[in-house]
Coordinates of C-alpha atoms and ligand atoms in Angstrom, one line a residue:
X1 CA 58.7 55.3 -69.4
X2 CA 56.1 54.4 -71.9
X3 CA 55.0 50.8 -71.5
X4 CA 55.4 48.6 -74.6
X5 CA 52.1 48.0 -76.3
X6 CA 51.7 44.9 -78.5
X7 CA 48.5 45.1 -80.6
X8 CA 46.2 42.1 -80.3
X9 CA 44.5 40.4 -83.3
X10 CA 41.3 42.0 -84.7
X11 CA 38.2 41.0 -82.7
X12 CA 34.5 41.3 -82.2
X13 CA 33.7 41.6 -78.6
X14 CA 30.0 41.3 -77.7
X15 CA 29.2 42.7 -74.3
X16 CA 26.0 41.2 -73.0
X17 CA 24.8 43.7 -70.4
X18 CA 26.6 46.4 -72.3
X19 CA 24.4 49.1 -70.8
X20 CA 24.9 48.0 -67.2
X21 CA 26.9 49.5 -64.4
X22 CA 29.9 47.3 -64.8
X23 CA 30.1 47.9 -68.5
X24 CA 29.8 51.7 -68.0
X25 CA 32.2 51.9 -65.1
X26 CA 34.9 49.5 -66.1
X27 CA 34.7 47.5 -69.3
X28 CA 33.9 50.3 -71.9
X29 CA 36.3 53.0 -70.5
X30 CA 39.0 50.3 -70.2
X31 CA 38.5 49.2 -73.8
X32 CA 38.7 52.9 -74.9
X33 CA 42.1 53.2 -73.1
X34 CA 43.3 50.1 -75.0
X35 CA 42.1 51.7 -78.2
X36 CA 44.0 54.9 -77.3
X37 CA 47.2 53.0 -76.5
X38 CA 47.0 51.4 -80.0
X39 CA 46.5 47.8 -78.6
X40 CA 43.0 47.5 -80.0
X41 CA 43.3 47.7 -83.7
X42 CA 41.0 49.8 -85.8
X43 CA 39.4 46.8 -87.4
X44 CA 38.2 45.5 -84.1
X45 CA 34.6 46.1 -83.0
X46 CA 32.5 46.2 -79.8
X47 CA 28.9 45.2 -79.8
X48 CA 26.7 46.2 -76.9
X49 CA 23.9 43.6 -76.4
X50 CA 21.4 44.3 -73.7
X51 CA 17.7 44.5 -72.9
X52 CA 17.4 48.3 -73.4
X53 CA 15.7 49.3 -76.6
X54 CA 18.2 51.6 -78.3
X55 CA 20.1 51.8 -81.7
X56 CA 23.8 51.9 -82.3
X57 CA 23.8 55.7 -82.0
X58 CA 22.1 55.4 -78.6
X59 CA 24.8 53.0 -77.5
X60 CA 27.6 55.3 -78.8
X61 CA 26.2 58.1 -76.7
X62 CA 26.0 55.9 -73.7
X63 CA 29.7 55.0 -74.1
X64 CA 30.6 58.6 -74.6
X65 CA 28.9 59.4 -71.4
X66 CA 30.5 56.6 -69.5
X67 CA 33.9 57.7 -70.8
X68 CA 33.3 61.2 -69.6
X69 CA 32.1 60.0 -66.2
X70 CA 34.6 57.1 -65.5
X71 CA 37.3 57.5 -68.1
X72 CA 39.8 59.7 -66.3
X73 CA 42.2 61.9 -68.2
X74 CA 41.6 60.2 -71.5
X75 CA 38.0 61.5 -71.5
X76 CA 39.5 64.7 -73.1
X77 CA 40.6 63.0 -76.3
X78 CA 37.6 64.0 -78.4
X79 CA 39.0 62.9 -81.7
X80 CA 39.9 59.4 -80.5
X81 CA 36.5 59.1 -78.9
X82 CA 34.9 59.7 -82.3
X83 CA 37.1 57.0 -83.8
X84 CA 36.4 54.7 -81.0
X85 CA 32.7 55.3 -81.3
X86 CA 32.8 54.3 -84.9
X87 CA 33.9 50.8 -83.7
X88 CA 30.8 50.4 -81.6
X89 CA 27.5 48.7 -82.5
X90 CA 24.4 47.6 -80.6
X91 CA 21.8 44.9 -80.5
X92 CA 18.7 44.9 -78.3
X93 CA 18.5 41.3 -77.2
X94 CA 16.7 39.1 -74.7
X95 CA 18.8 36.5 -73.1
X96 CA 15.7 34.4 -72.2
X97 CA 13.9 34.8 -75.5
X98 CA 14.5 34.9 -79.2
X99 CA 14.4 38.7 -79.7
X100 CA 17.6 40.1 -81.2
X101 CA 19.5 36.9 -81.8
X102 CA 19.4 36.7 -85.6
X103 CA 20.3 40.4 -85.6
X104 CA 23.4 39.6 -83.5
X105 CA 24.3 36.6 -85.7
X106 CA 24.3 39.0 -88.7
X107 CA 26.7 41.3 -87.0
X108 CA 29.4 39.0 -85.6
X109 CA 32.1 38.5 -88.2
X110 CA 33.9 35.3 -89.1
X111 CA 37.7 35.5 -89.4
X112 CA 38.3 37.6 -86.3
X113 CA 38.6 36.6 -82.6
X114 CA 35.0 36.3 -81.3
X115 CA 34.6 37.0 -77.6
X116 CA 31.4 37.3 -75.5
X117 CA 31.5 39.1 -72.2
X118 CA 28.6 37.9 -69.9
X119 CA 28.3 41.1 -67.9
X120 CA 24.8 40.1 -66.7
X121 CA 23.4 38.3 -63.7
X122 CA 24.7 34.7 -63.4
X123 CA 21.1 33.3 -63.7
X124 CA 21.4 34.3 -67.5
X125 CA 24.7 32.6 -68.2
X126 CA 23.2 29.3 -69.3
X127 CA 20.6 31.0 -71.5
X128 CA 23.4 33.0 -73.2
X129 CA 25.6 30.1 -73.7
X130 CA 22.8 28.1 -75.2
X131 CA 21.5 30.8 -77.5
X132 CA 25.1 31.6 -78.8
X133 CA 25.4 27.9 -79.7
X134 CA 21.8 27.5 -81.1
X135 CA 22.1 30.6 -83.4
X136 CA 25.7 29.5 -84.5
X137 CA 27.2 32.8 -83.3
X138 CA 29.9 31.2 -81.3
X139 CA 32.2 28.5 -82.7
X140 CA 35.0 26.2 -81.2
X141 CA 37.5 29.2 -81.2
X142 CA 35.2 31.7 -79.5
X143 CA 35.7 32.8 -75.9
X144 CA 33.3 33.7 -73.2
X145 CA 34.0 35.9 -70.2
X146 CA 32.0 35.5 -67.0
X147 CA 31.9 37.7 -64.0
X148 CA 31.6 37.0 -60.3
X149 CA 29.7 35.9 -58.4
X150 CA 30.5 32.5 -59.7
X151 CA 28.0 30.6 -57.6
X152 CA 27.1 31.1 -53.9
X153 CA 28.1 27.7 -52.8
X154 CA 29.6 24.5 -54.3
X155 CA 26.3 23.2 -55.6
X156 CA 25.4 26.4 -57.5
X157 CA 29.0 26.7 -58.8
X158 CA 28.9 23.2 -60.1
X159 CA 25.6 23.9 -61.8
X160 CA 26.9 27.1 -63.5
X161 CA 30.0 25.3 -64.6
X162 CA 27.9 22.5 -66.1
X163 CA 25.6 24.9 -67.9
X164 CA 28.6 26.6 -69.5
X165 CA 30.4 23.3 -70.2
X166 CA 27.3 22.1 -72.3
X167 CA 28.4 24.5 -75.0
X168 CA 31.9 25.6 -74.3
X169 CA 35.2 23.9 -73.6
X170 CA 37.0 24.9 -70.4
X171 CA 39.7 26.4 -72.7
X172 CA 37.0 28.9 -74.0
X173 CA 35.8 30.0 -70.6
X174 CA 37.4 33.1 -68.9
X175 CA 36.3 33.5 -65.3
X176 CA 37.3 37.1 -64.3
X177 CA 38.7 37.8 -61.0
X178 CA 40.0 41.4 -61.4
X179 CA 42.3 41.1 -58.5
X180 CA 44.4 38.8 -60.7
X181 CA 44.7 41.5 -63.3
X182 CA 46.4 44.0 -60.9
X183 CA 50.0 44.8 -61.8
X184 CA 51.3 43.9 -58.3
X185 CA 49.5 40.6 -58.2
X186 CA 51.4 39.5 -61.3
X187 CA 54.6 41.0 -60.0
X188 CA 54.2 38.7 -57.1
X189 CA 54.9 35.8 -59.5
X190 CA 57.7 37.8 -61.1
X191 CA 59.3 38.5 -57.8
X192 CA 59.0 34.9 -56.6
X193 CA 60.0 33.2 -59.7
X194 CA 62.2 35.7 -61.4
X195 CA 64.7 36.4 -58.6
X196 CA 67.1 34.1 -56.9
X197 CA 66.7 36.0 -53.6
X198 CA 63.3 35.1 -52.4
X199 CA 62.4 31.6 -53.4
X200 CA 65.0 29.9 -51.0
X201 CA 63.4 31.7 -48.1
X202 CA 59.8 31.1 -49.1
X203 CA 58.9 28.3 -46.7
X204 CA 58.3 27.4 -43.1
X205 CA 62.1 27.5 -42.3
X206 CA 62.2 31.3 -42.8
X207 CA 58.6 32.6 -43.0
X208 CA 57.0 33.2 -39.5
X209 CA 53.5 34.0 -40.9
X210 CA 51.7 35.8 -43.7
X211 CA 49.1 38.5 -43.6
X212 CA 46.5 39.3 -46.3
X213 CA 44.5 42.5 -45.9
X214 CA 41.9 43.9 -48.2
X215 CA 40.3 46.9 -46.4
X216 CA 37.7 49.1 -47.8
X217 CA 36.4 52.5 -46.5
X218 CA 33.1 52.2 -48.3
X219 CA 30.0 50.5 -46.8
X220 CA 27.5 48.4 -48.7
X221 CA 25.1 51.3 -49.2
X222 CA 23.5 51.0 -52.8
X223 CA 24.1 47.3 -53.1
X224 CA 23.0 46.4 -49.6
X225 CA 20.3 44.0 -50.6
X226 CA 22.6 42.0 -52.9
X227 CA 25.5 42.0 -50.4
X228 CA 23.3 40.9 -47.5
X229 CA 22.7 37.6 -49.2
X230 CA 26.5 37.3 -49.7
X231 CA 28.6 38.7 -46.9
X232 CA 32.4 39.2 -46.9
X233 CA 33.1 35.5 -47.0
X234 CA 31.4 34.9 -50.3
X235 CA 31.9 38.4 -51.7
X236 CA 35.6 38.7 -51.1
X237 CA 37.3 35.7 -49.4
X238 CA 36.1 32.8 -51.5
X239 CA 37.5 34.5 -54.6
X240 CA 39.9 37.5 -54.2
X241 CA 41.7 36.7 -51.0
X242 CA 41.8 33.0 -51.9
X243 CA 43.5 33.9 -55.2
X244 CA 46.0 36.0 -53.4
X245 CA 46.8 33.3 -51.0
X246 CA 47.1 30.8 -53.8
X247 CA 49.7 33.0 -55.6
X248 CA 51.7 33.6 -52.4
X249 CA 51.7 29.8 -51.4
X250 CA 51.8 27.9 -54.7
X251 CA 54.7 25.8 -55.8
X252 CA 56.7 27.1 -58.7
X253 CA 54.9 26.0 -61.9
X254 CA 57.0 24.3 -64.5
X255 CA 56.2 27.0 -66.9
X256 CA 54.4 30.3 -66.9
X257 CA 51.5 28.9 -68.7
X258 CA 47.8 28.9 -67.9
X259 CA 47.3 25.3 -66.8
X260 CA 50.6 25.0 -65.1
X261 CA 49.8 28.0 -62.9
X262 CA 46.2 27.0 -62.3
X263 CA 47.0 23.5 -61.4
X264 CA 49.5 24.8 -58.7
X265 CA 46.9 27.1 -57.3
X266 CA 44.3 24.3 -57.1
X267 CA 46.8 22.3 -55.1
X268 CA 47.0 25.1 -52.5
X269 CA 43.2 25.2 -52.2
X270 CA 43.0 21.5 -51.8
X271 CA 45.7 21.6 -49.1
X272 CA 43.8 24.3 -47.0
X273 CA 42.9 23.1 -43.5
X274 CA 39.3 23.4 -42.5
X275 CA 39.0 26.6 -40.3
X276 CA 38.2 26.0 -36.6
X277 CA 35.5 28.4 -35.7
X278 CA 37.7 29.7 -32.9
X279 CA 40.1 31.0 -35.6
X280 CA 37.6 33.1 -37.4
X281 CA 36.0 36.4 -36.5
X282 CA 33.0 38.0 -38.2
X283 CA 31.9 41.6 -37.8
X284 CA 29.4 44.1 -38.8
X285 CA 29.9 47.9 -38.8
X286 CA 28.0 49.8 -36.3
X287 CA 26.1 53.1 -36.6
X288 CA 28.4 56.2 -36.3
X289 CA 26.5 59.4 -35.8
X290 CA 24.6 60.0 -38.9
X291 CA 26.4 57.3 -40.7
X292 CA 24.1 54.2 -41.0
X293 CA 25.0 50.9 -39.5
X294 CA 25.4 47.8 -41.7
X295 CA 21.9 46.6 -40.9
X296 CA 20.5 50.0 -42.0
X297 CA 22.5 50.0 -45.2
X298 CA 21.4 46.4 -45.8
X299 CA 17.8 47.4 -44.9
X300 CA 17.6 44.2 -42.9
X301 CA 17.3 45.0 -39.1
X302 CA 17.9 41.4 -38.1
X303 CA 20.8 40.7 -40.5
X304 CA 23.4 38.3 -39.3
X305 CA 25.6 38.9 -42.5
X306 CA 29.3 39.8 -42.0
X307 CA 30.8 43.0 -43.4
X308 CA 34.1 42.0 -42.0
X309 CA 35.9 38.7 -41.6
X310 CA 39.3 37.7 -40.2
X311 CA 40.7 34.3 -40.0
X312 CA 43.7 32.1 -39.4
X313 CA 44.3 29.4 -42.0
X314 CA 46.8 26.6 -42.2
X315 CA 48.1 24.8 -45.3
X316 CA 48.8 21.1 -45.2
X317 CA 51.9 20.7 -47.3
X318 CA 55.7 20.5 -46.7
X319 CA 56.4 24.0 -47.6
X320 CA 53.9 25.6 -45.2
X321 CA 53.4 23.2 -42.3
X322 CA 53.2 25.3 -39.2
X323 CA 53.0 28.7 -40.9
X324 CA 49.7 30.6 -40.3
X325 CA 48.1 32.7 -43.0
X326 CA 46.0 35.4 -41.4
X327 CA 43.5 37.0 -43.8
X328 CA 41.1 39.8 -43.2
X329 CA 38.7 42.0 -45.2
X330 CA 36.0 44.4 -44.4
X331 CA 34.0 47.5 -45.2
X332 CA 33.9 50.8 -43.4
X333 CA 37.5 50.3 -42.1
X334 CA 40.1 53.0 -41.4
X335 CA 41.7 53.1 -44.8
X336 CA 41.4 51.7 -48.3
X337 CA 44.4 49.5 -48.3
X338 CA 45.2 46.1 -49.6
X339 CA 48.4 44.2 -49.1
X340 CA 50.1 40.9 -48.6
X341 CA 52.8 40.8 -46.1
X342 CA 55.3 38.0 -45.7
X343 CA 56.7 38.3 -42.2
X344 CA 60.0 36.5 -41.9
X345 CA 61.3 34.7 -38.7
X346 CA 63.7 36.1 -36.2
X347 CA 67.3 35.5 -36.8
X348 CA 68.4 32.0 -35.6
X349 CA 71.0 33.9 -33.5
X350 CA 71.6 37.6 -33.2
X351 CA 75.0 39.0 -32.5
X352 CA 73.2 42.2 -31.2
X353 CA 71.7 42.4 -27.8
X354 CA 68.4 43.4 -26.1
X355 CA 66.0 45.3 -28.4
X356 CA 68.7 45.4 -31.2
X357 CA 68.2 41.6 -31.6
X358 CA 64.5 41.9 -32.3
X359 CA 64.2 43.0 -35.8
X360 CA 62.5 41.2 -38.6
X361 CA 62.4 41.3 -42.3
X362 CA 59.0 42.0 -43.9
X363 CA 58.1 41.8 -47.6
X364 CA 54.9 43.8 -48.1
X365 CA 53.3 43.8 -51.5
X366 CA 50.9 46.7 -51.8
X367 CA 47.9 46.2 -54.1
X368 CA 46.3 49.5 -53.4
X369 CA 46.9 52.4 -53.1
X370 CA 50.2 53.0 -54.8
X371 CA 50.8 49.5 -56.1
X372 CA 54.3 48.5 -55.1
X373 CA 56.6 46.5 -53.0
X374 CA 58.2 47.3 -49.8
X375 CA 60.9 45.2 -48.2
X376 CA 61.7 46.0 -44.6
X377 CA 65.3 45.6 -43.8
X378 CA 67.3 46.2 -40.7
X379 CA 70.2 48.7 -40.9
X380 CA 72.3 50.7 -38.4
X381 CA 70.7 53.9 -37.2
X382 CA 73.1 56.6 -38.5
X383 CA 75.3 58.5 -36.1
X384 CA 77.8 57.9 -33.4
X385 CA 77.1 56.3 -30.0
X386 CA 77.1 52.6 -30.6
X387 CA 75.2 50.1 -32.7
X388 CA 71.6 50.9 -32.7
X389 CA 69.5 49.2 -35.4
X390 CA 66.4 50.4 -37.2
X391 CA 64.0 49.0 -39.8
X392 CA 63.8 50.9 -43.0
X393 CA 61.7 50.1 -46.1
X394 CA 63.4 49.4 -49.5
X395 CA 60.4 50.9 -51.1
X396 CA 59.6 50.4 -54.7
X397 CA 56.4 52.3 -55.8
X398 CA 56.0 51.0 -59.4
X399 CA 54.8 54.3 -60.8
X400 CA 58.0 56.0 -59.4
X401 CA 60.4 53.1 -60.1
X402 CA 59.2 52.7 -63.6
X403 CA 58.5 56.5 -64.1
X404 CA 55.0 55.6 -65.4
X405 CA 52.8 58.6 -66.2
X406 CA 49.8 58.8 -64.0
X407 CA 47.1 56.4 -65.1
X408 CA 49.5 54.8 -67.7
X409 CA 49.4 51.3 -66.2
X410 CA 46.5 49.5 -67.6
X411 CA 43.6 48.9 -65.2
X412 CA 43.0 45.2 -64.2
X413 CA 39.9 44.9 -66.5
X414 CA 41.6 46.3 -69.6
X415 CA 44.5 43.9 -69.1
X416 CA 42.3 40.9 -68.6
X417 CA 40.1 41.7 -71.6
X418 CA 43.2 41.9 -73.8
X419 CA 44.3 38.6 -72.4
X420 CA 40.9 37.1 -73.5
X421 CA 41.6 38.3 -77.0
X422 CA 45.1 36.8 -76.9
X423 CA 43.7 33.6 -75.7
X424 CA 45.8 33.6 -72.5
X425 CA 44.0 32.1 -69.6
X426 CA 46.8 32.3 -67.0
X427 CA 45.1 35.0 -65.0
X428 CA 41.6 33.5 -65.0
X429 CA 40.1 30.9 -62.6
X430 CA 39.6 27.4 -63.9
X431 CA 36.3 25.8 -63.1
X432 CA 37.9 23.2 -60.7
X433 CA 39.6 26.0 -58.8
X434 CA 36.3 27.7 -58.3
X435 CA 34.6 24.5 -57.0
X436 CA 37.5 23.6 -54.7
X437 CA 37.3 27.2 -53.2
X438 CA 33.6 26.7 -52.5
X439 CA 34.2 23.3 -51.1
X440 CA 36.5 24.9 -48.5
X441 CA 34.2 27.8 -47.9
X442 CA 30.9 26.0 -47.6
X443 CA 31.5 24.3 -44.2
X444 CA 32.5 27.6 -42.7
X445 CA 29.3 29.4 -43.8
X446 CA 27.2 26.4 -43.0
X447 CA 28.7 26.4 -39.5
X448 CA 27.7 30.0 -39.0
X449 CA 24.2 29.4 -40.2
X450 CA 23.8 26.3 -38.0
X451 CA 25.1 28.2 -34.9
X452 CA 23.1 31.3 -35.7
X453 CA 26.5 33.1 -35.4
X454 CA 26.0 36.8 -34.6
X455 CA 28.7 39.0 -36.0
X456 CA 30.6 41.3 -33.6
X457 CA 29.9 45.1 -34.0
X458 CA 32.8 47.2 -34.9
X459 CA 33.3 50.9 -35.2
X460 CA 33.3 52.6 -38.5
X461 CA 36.9 53.8 -39.3
X462 CA 38.5 51.1 -37.1
X463 CA 40.5 48.0 -37.9
X464 CA 37.5 45.8 -37.3
X465 CA 36.2 44.1 -34.1
X466 CA 38.6 43.7 -31.2
X467 CA 38.3 40.0 -31.5
X468 CA 40.1 40.1 -34.8
X469 CA 43.0 41.8 -33.1
X470 CA 42.9 39.1 -30.4
X471 CA 43.2 36.5 -33.1
X472 CA 46.8 37.5 -33.6
X473 CA 47.6 38.6 -30.1
X474 CA 46.8 35.1 -28.8
X475 CA 49.6 33.9 -31.0
X476 CA 51.9 36.7 -29.9
X477 CA 51.6 38.5 -33.3
X478 CA 50.2 41.8 -34.5
X479 CA 48.3 42.9 -37.6
X480 CA 50.1 45.4 -39.7
X481 CA 48.6 48.9 -39.5
X482 CA 46.0 49.5 -42.3
X483 CA 47.6 52.5 -44.1
X484 CA 45.9 54.0 -47.0
Ligands
NAD1 P1 23.3 46.0 -64.1 O1 22.0 45.6 -63.4 O2 23.7 47.4 -63.9 O3 23.2 45.7 -65.6 C1 22.7 44.4 -66.1 C2 22.8 44.5 -67.6 O4 22.1 43.3 -68.1 C3 22.0 45.5 -68.4 O5 22.7 45.9 -69.5 C4 20.6 44.9 -68.8 O6 20.1 45.4 -69.9 C5 21.1 43.4 -69.0 N1 20.1 42.4 -69.0 C6 19.4 42.1 -67.9 N2 18.4 41.1 -68.2 C7 18.7 40.9 -69.5 C8 18.1 39.9 -70.4 N3 17.0 39.1 -70.1 N4 18.5 39.9 -71.7 C9 19.6 40.7 -72.1 N5 20.1 41.6 -71.2 C10 19.7 41.6 -70.0 O7 24.4 44.9 -63.5 P2 26.0 45.1 -63.3 O8 26.3 45.8 -62.1 O9 26.6 45.7 -64.6 O10 26.5 43.7 -63.2 C11 26.5 42.8 -64.3 C12 27.3 41.4 -63.8 O11 28.6 41.7 -63.3 C13 26.5 40.8 -62.6 O12 26.7 39.4 -62.6 C14 27.3 41.4 -61.4 O13 27.1 40.5 -60.3 C15 28.7 41.3 -61.9 N6 29.6 42.3 -61.3 C16 29.3 43.6 -61.3 C17 30.2 44.5 -60.7 C18 29.9 46.0 -60.6 O14 30.8 46.7 -60.2 N7 28.8 46.5 -61.1 C19 31.3 44.0 -60.1 C20 31.7 42.6 -60.1 C21 30.8 41.8 -60.7

């Protein structure tokens, strides 16, 4: 099946930090794919803006190289790459000084959607916002896109929000969390709110608990010095896992519209219970033969930063009272796998006896690999000899179910950038959501710091520290296997 492509309005997209790692790996190859699909019209343009001293041809070459390295199958489309390159321009600019700004002002057109992607360090966000305003490059219709990390605590997030709010309305600010751009994450809302089957069961009468796992096999090597100042809680939980939890737990919005959805997510964050430190486990991966330990990767022999965190969280509202949400994320784990599992309760009464009575329904939403949905149902084991029951998955891998060609489904970044151009903020975090998430996260991190909490070591290739397993065992529950 070829997915429907609806072209977006003509745009000028300025990528500040257009020569950086994120631009080369994700943003530029993603834009090329949207160009190939016909979604980005030929009169749209992309302007790289960064410190490097190069001209438009130098930037075109950088983009060609990025597509060759990170672009996948479409990197073979030589003719299309030429056409795409003709839509590219470049300005050498200094976010903190005056150099390059009048040049940029001369390039950005009126009469098209103007979007400015801040793919630079957050310390430059305020400078960029101010200079876009001072040089009359942005107007009341323009959009800005900002990347994580969106602060490192409530105070810094507030300061960032304020620095952007001086020049842009909230309706112009797009805070990217690429997890929200994943097909399955959006499908979570389609499944919940587009089917009659699930919503009646989506509460504490029928749900025993929920598990959210985001497991990575990579370590922090390469970005160790950045990561060591953040840790799994700041880098993953405060943003990505929190967003997943919100989508699972939120009340049905009145409409599928940006502020309706974001208001419901905000209510979930505000209803999160503070986490008791007995309900949270931190870990650091250990050395494994020649494979360096976390501390070696972070080049900090006394680091107390966590590369793994697992926790049990409660939500104080009618729907979820008494239902634990278990979340875990970490590096150097056994597989690269992310999923959300809704584990339903036992039957109120089973007509079957012994082991046959102990079967549960589980709805697992796989974010990676093989985005899809898997509903575990109980059926009769085939064959004669009585009624034996087994659990089987009703498995729907999207690429199979929808017969998508490999790589056809847009990557999260491309989808989100097209949403920016369309002016659809549904899948972007609002400022108050980000602040509420930090308000919940700060006391946890401050508690670790005050106690000098030392993370538990865990084996590389494992499911994290044993204490994380105990976190569920104590409640008579088990984590699902991390299967890549
Ligand atoms: P990078 O260091 O590779 O690139 C930084 C870019 O900013 C370069 O193009 C550089 O020329 C430009 N720049 C730096 N100082 C400048 C100045 N004074 N004026 C104008 N341009 C300037 O960084 P990156 O990895 O691409 O990350 C960019 C942002 O995205 C950061 O905030 C980062 O935290 C965030 N981010 C990156 C990734 C990733 O995978 N790389 C993932 C998520 C978020």
